[in-house]
CSV table of C-alpha atoms in Angstrom, one decimal:
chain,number,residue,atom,x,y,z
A,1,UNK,CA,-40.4,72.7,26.1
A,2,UNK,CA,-38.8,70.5,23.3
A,3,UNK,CA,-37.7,67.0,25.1
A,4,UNK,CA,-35.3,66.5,21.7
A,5,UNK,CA,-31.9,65.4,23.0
A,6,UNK,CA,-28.8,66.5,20.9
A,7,UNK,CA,-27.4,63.9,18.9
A,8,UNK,CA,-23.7,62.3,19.8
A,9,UNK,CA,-21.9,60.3,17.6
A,10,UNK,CA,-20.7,57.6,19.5
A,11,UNK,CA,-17.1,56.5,19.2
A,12,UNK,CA,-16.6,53.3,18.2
A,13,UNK,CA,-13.8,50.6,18.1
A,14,UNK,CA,-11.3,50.0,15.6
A,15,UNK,CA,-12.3,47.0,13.7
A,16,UNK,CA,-8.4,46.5,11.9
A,17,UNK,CA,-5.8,44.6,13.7
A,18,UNK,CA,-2.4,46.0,14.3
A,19,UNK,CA,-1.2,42.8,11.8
A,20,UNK,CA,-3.5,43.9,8.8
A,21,UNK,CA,-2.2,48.3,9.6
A,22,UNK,CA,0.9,47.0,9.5
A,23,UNK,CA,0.7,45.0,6.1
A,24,UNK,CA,-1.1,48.6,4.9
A,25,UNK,CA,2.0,50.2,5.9
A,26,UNK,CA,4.6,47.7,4.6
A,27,UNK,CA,2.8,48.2,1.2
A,28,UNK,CA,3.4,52.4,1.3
A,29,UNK,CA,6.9,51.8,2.0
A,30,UNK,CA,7.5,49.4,-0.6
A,31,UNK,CA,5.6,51.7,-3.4
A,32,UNK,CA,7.4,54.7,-2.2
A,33,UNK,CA,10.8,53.0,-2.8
A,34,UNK,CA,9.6,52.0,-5.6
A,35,UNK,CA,9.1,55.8,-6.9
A,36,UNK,CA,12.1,56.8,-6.1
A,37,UNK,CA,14.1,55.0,-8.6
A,38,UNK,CA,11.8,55.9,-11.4
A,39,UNK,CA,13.2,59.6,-11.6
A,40,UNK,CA,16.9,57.7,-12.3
A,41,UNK,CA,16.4,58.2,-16.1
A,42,UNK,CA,19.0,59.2,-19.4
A,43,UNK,CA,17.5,61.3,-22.1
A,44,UNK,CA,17.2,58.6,-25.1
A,45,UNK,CA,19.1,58.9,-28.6
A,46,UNK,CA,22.2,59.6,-27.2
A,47,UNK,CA,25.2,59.2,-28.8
A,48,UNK,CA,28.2,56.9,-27.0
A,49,UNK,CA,30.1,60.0,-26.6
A,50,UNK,CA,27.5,61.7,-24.7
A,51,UNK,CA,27.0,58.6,-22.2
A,52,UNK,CA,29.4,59.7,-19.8
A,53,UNK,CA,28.1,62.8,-19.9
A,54,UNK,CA,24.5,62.0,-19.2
A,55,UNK,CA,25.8,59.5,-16.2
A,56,UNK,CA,27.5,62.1,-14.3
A,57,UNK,CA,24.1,64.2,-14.5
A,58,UNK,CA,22.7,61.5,-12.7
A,59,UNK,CA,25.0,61.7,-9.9
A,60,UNK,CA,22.6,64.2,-8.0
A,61,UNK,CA,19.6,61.7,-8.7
A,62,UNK,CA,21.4,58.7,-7.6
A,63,UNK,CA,22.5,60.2,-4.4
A,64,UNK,CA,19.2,61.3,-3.1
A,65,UNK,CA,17.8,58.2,-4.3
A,66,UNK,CA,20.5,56.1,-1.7
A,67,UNK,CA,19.6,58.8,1.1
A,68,UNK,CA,15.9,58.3,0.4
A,69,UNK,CA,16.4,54.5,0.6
A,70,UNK,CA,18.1,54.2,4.0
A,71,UNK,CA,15.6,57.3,5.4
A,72,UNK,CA,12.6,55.2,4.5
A,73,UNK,CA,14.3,52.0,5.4
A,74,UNK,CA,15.3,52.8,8.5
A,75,UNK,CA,11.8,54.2,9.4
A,76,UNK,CA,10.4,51.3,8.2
A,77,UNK,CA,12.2,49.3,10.7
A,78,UNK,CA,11.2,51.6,13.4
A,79,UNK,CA,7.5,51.1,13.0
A,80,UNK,CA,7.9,47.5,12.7
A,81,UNK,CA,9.7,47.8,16.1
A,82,UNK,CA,6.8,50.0,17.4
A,83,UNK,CA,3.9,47.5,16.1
A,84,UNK,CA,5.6,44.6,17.9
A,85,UNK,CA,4.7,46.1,21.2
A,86,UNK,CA,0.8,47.5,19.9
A,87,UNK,CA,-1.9,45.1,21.0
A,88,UNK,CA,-4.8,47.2,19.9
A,89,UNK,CA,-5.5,50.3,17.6
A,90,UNK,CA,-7.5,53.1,19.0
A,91,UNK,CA,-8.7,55.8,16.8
A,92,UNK,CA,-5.8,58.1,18.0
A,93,UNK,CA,-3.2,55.6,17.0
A,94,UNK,CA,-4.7,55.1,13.4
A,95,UNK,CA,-4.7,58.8,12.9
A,96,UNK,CA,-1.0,59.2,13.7
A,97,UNK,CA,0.0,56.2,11.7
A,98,UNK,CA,-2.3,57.3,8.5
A,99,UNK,CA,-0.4,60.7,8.6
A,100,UNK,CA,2.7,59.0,8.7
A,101,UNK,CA,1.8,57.0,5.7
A,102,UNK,CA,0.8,59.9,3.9
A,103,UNK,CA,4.2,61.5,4.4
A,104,UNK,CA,6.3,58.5,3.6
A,105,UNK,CA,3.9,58.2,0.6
A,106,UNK,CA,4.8,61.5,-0.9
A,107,UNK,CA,8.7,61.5,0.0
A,108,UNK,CA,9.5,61.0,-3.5
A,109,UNK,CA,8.5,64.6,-4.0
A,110,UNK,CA,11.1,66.0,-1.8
A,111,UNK,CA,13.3,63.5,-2.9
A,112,UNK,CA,13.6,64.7,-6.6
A,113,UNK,CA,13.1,68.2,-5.1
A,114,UNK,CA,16.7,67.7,-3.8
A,115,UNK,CA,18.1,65.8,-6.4
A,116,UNK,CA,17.2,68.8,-8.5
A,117,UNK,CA,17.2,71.7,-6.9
A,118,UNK,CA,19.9,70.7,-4.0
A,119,UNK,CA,21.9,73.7,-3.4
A,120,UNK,CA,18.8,75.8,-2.4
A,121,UNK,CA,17.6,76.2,1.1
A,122,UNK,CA,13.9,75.3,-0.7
A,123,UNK,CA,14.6,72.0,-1.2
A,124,UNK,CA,16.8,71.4,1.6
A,125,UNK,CA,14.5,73.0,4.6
A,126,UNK,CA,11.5,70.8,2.0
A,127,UNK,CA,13.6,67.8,2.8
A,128,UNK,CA,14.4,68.0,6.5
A,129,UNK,CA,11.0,69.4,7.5
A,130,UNK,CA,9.1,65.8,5.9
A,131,UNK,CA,11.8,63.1,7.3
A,132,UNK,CA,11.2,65.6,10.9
A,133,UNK,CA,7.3,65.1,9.9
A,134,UNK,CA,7.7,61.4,10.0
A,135,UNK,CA,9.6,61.0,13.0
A,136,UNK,CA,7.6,63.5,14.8
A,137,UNK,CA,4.2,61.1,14.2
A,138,UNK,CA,6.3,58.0,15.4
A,139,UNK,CA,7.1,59.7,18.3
A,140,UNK,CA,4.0,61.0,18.6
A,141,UNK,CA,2.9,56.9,18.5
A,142,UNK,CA,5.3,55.8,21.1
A,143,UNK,CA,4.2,58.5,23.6
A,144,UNK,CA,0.2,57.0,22.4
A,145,UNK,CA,1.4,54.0,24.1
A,146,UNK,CA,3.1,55.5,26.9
A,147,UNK,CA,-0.4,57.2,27.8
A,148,UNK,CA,-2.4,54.3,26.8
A,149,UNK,CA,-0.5,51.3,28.3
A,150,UNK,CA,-3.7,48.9,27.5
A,151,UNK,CA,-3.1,49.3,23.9
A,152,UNK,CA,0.1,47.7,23.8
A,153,UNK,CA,1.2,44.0,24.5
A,154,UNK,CA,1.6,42.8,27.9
A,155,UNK,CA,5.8,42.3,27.6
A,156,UNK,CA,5.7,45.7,26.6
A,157,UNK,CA,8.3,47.3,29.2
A,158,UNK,CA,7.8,51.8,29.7
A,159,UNK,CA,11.3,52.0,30.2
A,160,UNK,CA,11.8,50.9,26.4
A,161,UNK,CA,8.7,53.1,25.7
A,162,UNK,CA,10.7,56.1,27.1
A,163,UNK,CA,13.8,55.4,25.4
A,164,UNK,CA,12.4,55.1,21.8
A,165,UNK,CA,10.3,58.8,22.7
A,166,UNK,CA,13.8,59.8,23.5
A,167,UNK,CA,15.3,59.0,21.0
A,168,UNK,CA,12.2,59.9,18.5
A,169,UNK,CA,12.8,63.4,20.1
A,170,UNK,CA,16.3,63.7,19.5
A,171,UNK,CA,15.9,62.6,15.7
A,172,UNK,CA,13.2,65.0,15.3
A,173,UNK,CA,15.2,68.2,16.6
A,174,UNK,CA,18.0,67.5,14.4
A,175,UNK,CA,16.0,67.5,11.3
A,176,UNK,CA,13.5,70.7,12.3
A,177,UNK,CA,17.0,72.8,13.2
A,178,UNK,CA,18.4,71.6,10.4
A,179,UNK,CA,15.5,73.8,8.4
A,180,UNK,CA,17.1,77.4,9.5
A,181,UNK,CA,20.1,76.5,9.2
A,182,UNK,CA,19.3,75.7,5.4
A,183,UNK,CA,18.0,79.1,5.3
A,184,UNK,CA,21.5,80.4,6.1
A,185,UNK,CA,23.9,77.3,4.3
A,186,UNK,CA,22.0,74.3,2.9
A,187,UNK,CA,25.1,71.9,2.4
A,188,UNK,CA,26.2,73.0,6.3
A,189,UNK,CA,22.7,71.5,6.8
A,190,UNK,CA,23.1,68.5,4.6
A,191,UNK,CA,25.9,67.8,7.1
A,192,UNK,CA,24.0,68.5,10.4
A,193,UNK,CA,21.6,65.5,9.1
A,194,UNK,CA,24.6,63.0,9.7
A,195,UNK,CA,23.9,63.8,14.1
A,196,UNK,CA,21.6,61.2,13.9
A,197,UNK,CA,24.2,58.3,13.8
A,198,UNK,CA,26.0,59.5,17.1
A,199,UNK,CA,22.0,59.8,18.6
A,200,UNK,CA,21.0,56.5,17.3
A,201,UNK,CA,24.2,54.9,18.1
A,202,UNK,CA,24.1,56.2,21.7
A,203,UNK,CA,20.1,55.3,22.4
A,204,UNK,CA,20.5,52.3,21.6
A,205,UNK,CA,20.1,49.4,24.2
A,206,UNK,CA,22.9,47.2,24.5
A,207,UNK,CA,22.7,43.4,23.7
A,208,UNK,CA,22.4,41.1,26.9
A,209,UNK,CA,24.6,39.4,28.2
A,210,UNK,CA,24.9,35.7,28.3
A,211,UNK,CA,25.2,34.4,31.9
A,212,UNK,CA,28.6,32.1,32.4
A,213,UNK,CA,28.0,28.8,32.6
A,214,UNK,CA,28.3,27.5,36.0
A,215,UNK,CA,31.5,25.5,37.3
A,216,UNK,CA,31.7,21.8,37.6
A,217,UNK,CA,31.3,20.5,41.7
A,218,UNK,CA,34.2,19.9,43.3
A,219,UNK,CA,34.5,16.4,43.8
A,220,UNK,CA,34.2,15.3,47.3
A,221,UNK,CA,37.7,13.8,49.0
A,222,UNK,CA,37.8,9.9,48.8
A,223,UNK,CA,35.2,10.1,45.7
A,224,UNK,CA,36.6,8.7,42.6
A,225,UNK,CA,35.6,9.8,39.6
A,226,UNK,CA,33.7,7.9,36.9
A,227,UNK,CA,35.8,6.6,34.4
Protein backbone atom coordinates (compact mmCIF):
# COMPACT_ATOMS: atom_id res chain seq x y z
CA UNK A 1 0.00 0.00 0.00
CA UNK A 2 1.40 3.41 -1.33
CA UNK A 3 1.63 5.83 2.01
CA UNK A 4 1.93 8.93 -0.86
CA UNK A 5 -0.50 11.62 0.33
CA UNK A 6 -2.16 13.79 -2.38
CA UNK A 7 -0.83 17.03 -2.79
CA UNK A 8 -2.97 20.44 -1.67
CA UNK A 9 -2.02 23.64 -2.65
CA UNK A 10 -2.37 25.63 0.27
CA UNK A 11 -4.12 28.95 0.11
CA UNK A 12 -2.29 31.63 1.05
CA UNK A 13 -2.73 35.32 2.04
CA UNK A 14 -2.96 38.32 0.00
CA UNK A 15 0.27 40.13 0.29
CA UNK A 16 -1.36 43.69 -1.43
CA UNK A 17 -2.97 46.24 0.73
CA UNK A 18 -6.39 47.54 -0.12
CA UNK A 19 -4.27 51.20 -0.42
CA UNK A 20 -1.78 49.81 -3.20
CA UNK A 21 -5.44 47.70 -5.20
CA UNK A 22 -6.81 50.71 -5.06
CA UNK A 23 -3.92 52.95 -6.66
CA UNK A 24 -4.04 49.76 -9.39
CA UNK A 25 -7.51 50.63 -9.97
CA UNK A 26 -7.37 54.46 -9.98
CA UNK A 27 -4.67 53.87 -12.72
CA UNK A 28 -7.37 51.63 -15.12
CA UNK A 29 -9.82 54.28 -14.72
CA UNK A 30 -7.73 57.05 -15.57
CA UNK A 31 -6.28 55.13 -18.83
CA UNK A 32 -9.65 54.10 -19.84
CA UNK A 33 -10.85 57.79 -19.81
CA UNK A 34 -8.11 58.43 -21.37
CA UNK A 35 -9.14 56.12 -24.46
CA UNK A 36 -12.12 57.27 -24.86
CA UNK A 37 -11.30 60.65 -26.22
CA UNK A 38 -8.83 59.34 -28.62
CA UNK A 39 -11.66 58.05 -31.08
CA UNK A 40 -12.87 62.06 -31.11
CA UNK A 41 -10.94 62.63 -34.36
CA UNK A 42 -11.64 64.89 -38.02
CA UNK A 43 -10.35 63.29 -41.13
CA UNK A 44 -7.26 65.78 -42.09
CA UNK A 45 -6.99 68.02 -45.37
CA UNK A 46 -10.22 69.26 -45.07
CA UNK A 47 -11.28 72.24 -46.59
CA UNK A 48 -13.04 75.24 -44.24
CA UNK A 49 -16.18 74.42 -45.94
CA UNK A 50 -16.23 70.93 -45.02
CA UNK A 51 -15.44 71.77 -41.09
CA UNK A 52 -18.88 71.96 -40.17
CA UNK A 53 -19.60 69.13 -41.78
CA UNK A 54 -16.99 66.89 -40.24
CA UNK A 55 -18.03 68.43 -36.56
CA UNK A 56 -21.53 67.44 -36.73
CA UNK A 57 -20.25 63.76 -37.58
CA UNK A 58 -18.64 63.93 -34.41
CA UNK A 59 -21.79 64.54 -32.61
CA UNK A 60 -22.34 60.61 -32.10
CA UNK A 61 -18.64 60.36 -30.87
CA UNK A 62 -18.75 63.20 -28.50
CA UNK A 63 -21.91 61.95 -26.90
CA UNK A 64 -20.81 58.58 -25.99
CA UNK A 65 -17.66 59.84 -25.01
CA UNK A 66 -19.64 62.33 -22.08
CA UNK A 67 -21.88 59.06 -21.18
CA UNK A 68 -18.75 57.03 -20.96
CA UNK A 69 -17.10 59.73 -18.74
CA UNK A 70 -19.81 60.05 -16.05
CA UNK A 71 -20.46 55.89 -16.31
CA UNK A 72 -16.74 55.40 -15.42
CA UNK A 73 -16.76 58.30 -13.14
CA UNK A 74 -19.33 57.55 -11.20
CA UNK A 75 -18.10 53.91 -10.70
CA UNK A 76 -15.03 55.17 -9.90
CA UNK A 77 -16.43 56.86 -6.94
CA UNK A 78 -18.23 53.86 -5.96
CA UNK A 79 -15.32 51.68 -5.44
CA UNK A 80 -13.48 54.38 -3.73
CA UNK A 81 -16.57 54.35 -1.35
CA UNK A 82 -16.35 50.56 -1.17
CA UNK A 83 -12.35 50.42 -0.42
CA UNK A 84 -12.90 52.90 2.48
CA UNK A 85 -14.75 50.31 4.43
CA UNK A 86 -12.03 47.08 3.17
CA UNK A 87 -9.52 46.38 5.80
CA UNK A 88 -8.06 43.32 4.20
CA UNK A 89 -8.13 41.58 0.68
CA UNK A 90 -8.84 37.94 0.46
CA UNK A 91 -8.42 36.07 -2.65
CA UNK A 92 -12.22 36.30 -3.44
CA UNK A 93 -12.21 40.00 -3.13
CA UNK A 94 -9.13 40.36 -5.65
CA UNK A 95 -10.80 38.23 -8.12
CA UNK A 96 -14.00 40.28 -8.23
CA UNK A 97 -12.12 43.54 -8.24
CA UNK A 98 -9.59 42.27 -11.15
CA UNK A 99 -12.67 41.40 -13.29
CA UNK A 100 -14.04 44.65 -12.70
CA UNK A 101 -10.86 46.17 -13.86
CA UNK A 102 -10.84 44.22 -16.80
CA UNK A 103 -14.22 45.46 -17.85
CA UNK A 104 -13.77 49.09 -17.05
CA UNK A 105 -10.39 48.56 -19.02
CA UNK A 106 -12.07 47.51 -22.22
CA UNK A 107 -15.22 49.98 -22.02
CA UNK A 108 -13.75 52.04 -24.75
CA UNK A 109 -14.76 49.20 -26.99
CA UNK A 110 -18.38 49.42 -26.36
CA UNK A 111 -18.06 52.85 -26.20
CA UNK A 112 -17.06 53.53 -29.88
CA UNK A 113 -19.35 50.48 -30.58
CA UNK A 114 -22.25 52.95 -29.80
CA UNK A 115 -20.83 55.95 -31.01
CA UNK A 116 -20.83 54.05 -34.32
CA UNK A 117 -23.09 51.76 -34.66
CA UNK A 118 -25.89 53.34 -32.08
CA UNK A 119 -29.16 52.75 -33.63
CA UNK A 120 -28.58 48.90 -33.54
CA UNK A 121 -29.68 46.66 -30.77
CA UNK A 122 -25.73 45.18 -31.12
CA UNK A 123 -24.33 47.95 -29.76
CA UNK A 124 -26.82 48.97 -27.53
CA UNK A 125 -27.52 45.41 -25.64
CA UNK A 126 -23.13 45.47 -26.07
CA UNK A 127 -23.33 48.64 -23.98
CA UNK A 128 -25.82 47.92 -21.26
CA UNK A 129 -24.69 44.35 -20.73
CA UNK A 130 -20.63 45.73 -19.75
CA UNK A 131 -21.82 48.86 -17.48
CA UNK A 132 -24.46 45.74 -15.88
CA UNK A 133 -21.02 43.65 -15.84
CA UNK A 134 -19.36 46.29 -13.74
CA UNK A 135 -21.98 46.90 -11.30
CA UNK A 136 -22.78 43.30 -10.97
CA UNK A 137 -18.84 42.69 -9.64
CA UNK A 138 -19.27 45.79 -7.19
CA UNK A 139 -22.16 44.34 -5.96
CA UNK A 140 -20.84 41.14 -5.96
CA UNK A 141 -17.88 43.06 -3.55
CA UNK A 142 -20.26 44.59 -1.18
CA UNK A 143 -22.11 41.35 -0.49
CA UNK A 144 -17.97 39.85 -0.03
CA UNK A 145 -18.05 42.04 2.83
CA UNK A 146 -21.38 41.38 4.01
CA UNK A 147 -20.31 37.61 4.23
CA UNK A 148 -16.90 38.35 5.42
CA UNK A 149 -17.34 41.07 8.07
CA UNK A 150 -13.46 40.67 9.21
CA UNK A 151 -12.35 41.91 5.92
CA UNK A 152 -13.64 45.24 6.35
CA UNK A 153 -12.79 48.07 8.81
CA UNK A 154 -14.08 48.12 12.17
CA UNK A 155 -16.55 51.48 11.63
CA UNK A 156 -17.83 49.61 8.92
CA UNK A 157 -21.70 49.59 9.74
CA UNK A 158 -24.10 46.23 7.69
CA UNK A 159 -26.78 48.43 7.46
CA UNK A 160 -24.70 50.66 4.98
CA UNK A 161 -23.35 47.33 3.57
CA UNK A 162 -27.06 46.32 2.77
CA UNK A 163 -28.00 49.56 1.34
CA UNK A 164 -25.10 49.90 -1.31
CA UNK A 165 -26.02 45.75 -2.32
CA UNK A 166 -29.41 47.36 -2.78
CA UNK A 167 -28.79 49.73 -4.57
CA UNK A 168 -25.91 47.73 -6.59
CA UNK A 169 -28.87 45.42 -7.34
CA UNK A 170 -31.25 47.91 -8.50
CA UNK A 171 -28.49 49.53 -10.96
CA UNK A 172 -27.68 46.20 -12.26
CA UNK A 173 -31.41 45.20 -13.22
CA UNK A 174 -31.92 48.30 -15.05
CA UNK A 175 -29.01 47.90 -17.32
CA UNK A 176 -29.43 43.75 -17.95
CA UNK A 177 -33.48 44.61 -18.93
CA UNK A 178 -32.41 47.24 -20.73
CA UNK A 179 -30.56 44.40 -23.10
CA UNK A 180 -34.11 42.88 -24.50
CA UNK A 181 -35.60 45.74 -24.64
CA UNK A 182 -32.72 46.83 -27.18
CA UNK A 183 -33.62 43.80 -29.06
CA UNK A 184 -37.06 45.20 -29.62
CA UNK A 185 -36.25 49.45 -29.67
CA UNK A 186 -32.64 50.44 -28.86
CA UNK A 187 -33.24 54.30 -28.34
CA UNK A 188 -36.53 53.13 -25.92
CA UNK A 189 -33.52 51.43 -24.16
CA UNK A 190 -31.17 54.32 -24.32
CA UNK A 191 -33.89 55.99 -22.33
CA UNK A 192 -34.60 53.11 -19.79
CA UNK A 193 -30.76 53.77 -18.76
CA UNK A 194 -31.82 57.28 -17.29
CA UNK A 195 -33.86 54.86 -14.12
CA UNK A 196 -30.79 55.00 -12.45
CA UNK A 197 -31.04 58.74 -11.26
CA UNK A 198 -34.50 58.21 -9.50
CA UNK A 199 -32.62 54.72 -7.90
CA UNK A 200 -29.59 56.44 -6.94
CA UNK A 201 -31.36 59.45 -5.84
CA UNK A 202 -33.76 57.46 -3.67
CA UNK A 203 -30.88 54.98 -1.99
CA UNK A 204 -29.16 57.46 -1.02
CA UNK A 205 -28.59 58.16 2.80
CA UNK A 206 -29.52 61.44 3.85
CA UNK A 207 -26.93 63.92 5.35
CA UNK A 208 -27.09 64.17 9.38
CA UNK A 209 -28.37 66.37 11.05
CA UNK A 210 -26.65 68.94 13.15
CA UNK A 211 -27.96 68.90 16.82
CA UNK A 212 -29.32 72.57 17.93
CA UNK A 213 -27.23 74.16 20.06
CA UNK A 214 -28.44 74.13 23.58
CA UNK A 215 -30.26 77.21 25.28
CA UNK A 216 -28.56 79.69 27.56
CA UNK A 217 -29.60 78.86 31.68
CA UNK A 218 -32.09 80.84 32.91
CA UNK A 219 -30.70 83.12 35.21
CA UNK A 220 -31.61 82.49 38.77
CA UNK A 221 -34.09 85.42 40.42
CA UNK A 222 -31.96 88.03 42.50
CA UNK A 223 -28.74 87.05 40.22
CA UNK A 224 -27.42 89.85 38.29
CA UNK A 225 -25.92 89.43 35.37
CA UNK A 226 -22.26 90.08 34.56
CA UNK A 227 -21.75 93.21 32.94
Amino acid sequence: MSNSRPFVLRRREIAVSPERLGMLGDAVFAIAITLLALDITVPEGLRDSQVPHALRELLPAIGAYLLSFVVIGVLWLTQHDLFRRIATVDRRLLHLYFALLAVVAALPFPTKLISEYGETATATACYSGAIALCLGFLCAMHLRLLAAPELATPDTDPGELRKAVRRDALHVLVFVTAIPLALWSPGLAKYWWLLVIPVRTLQRTPAPVAPAPAAPAPAEAGEQPES
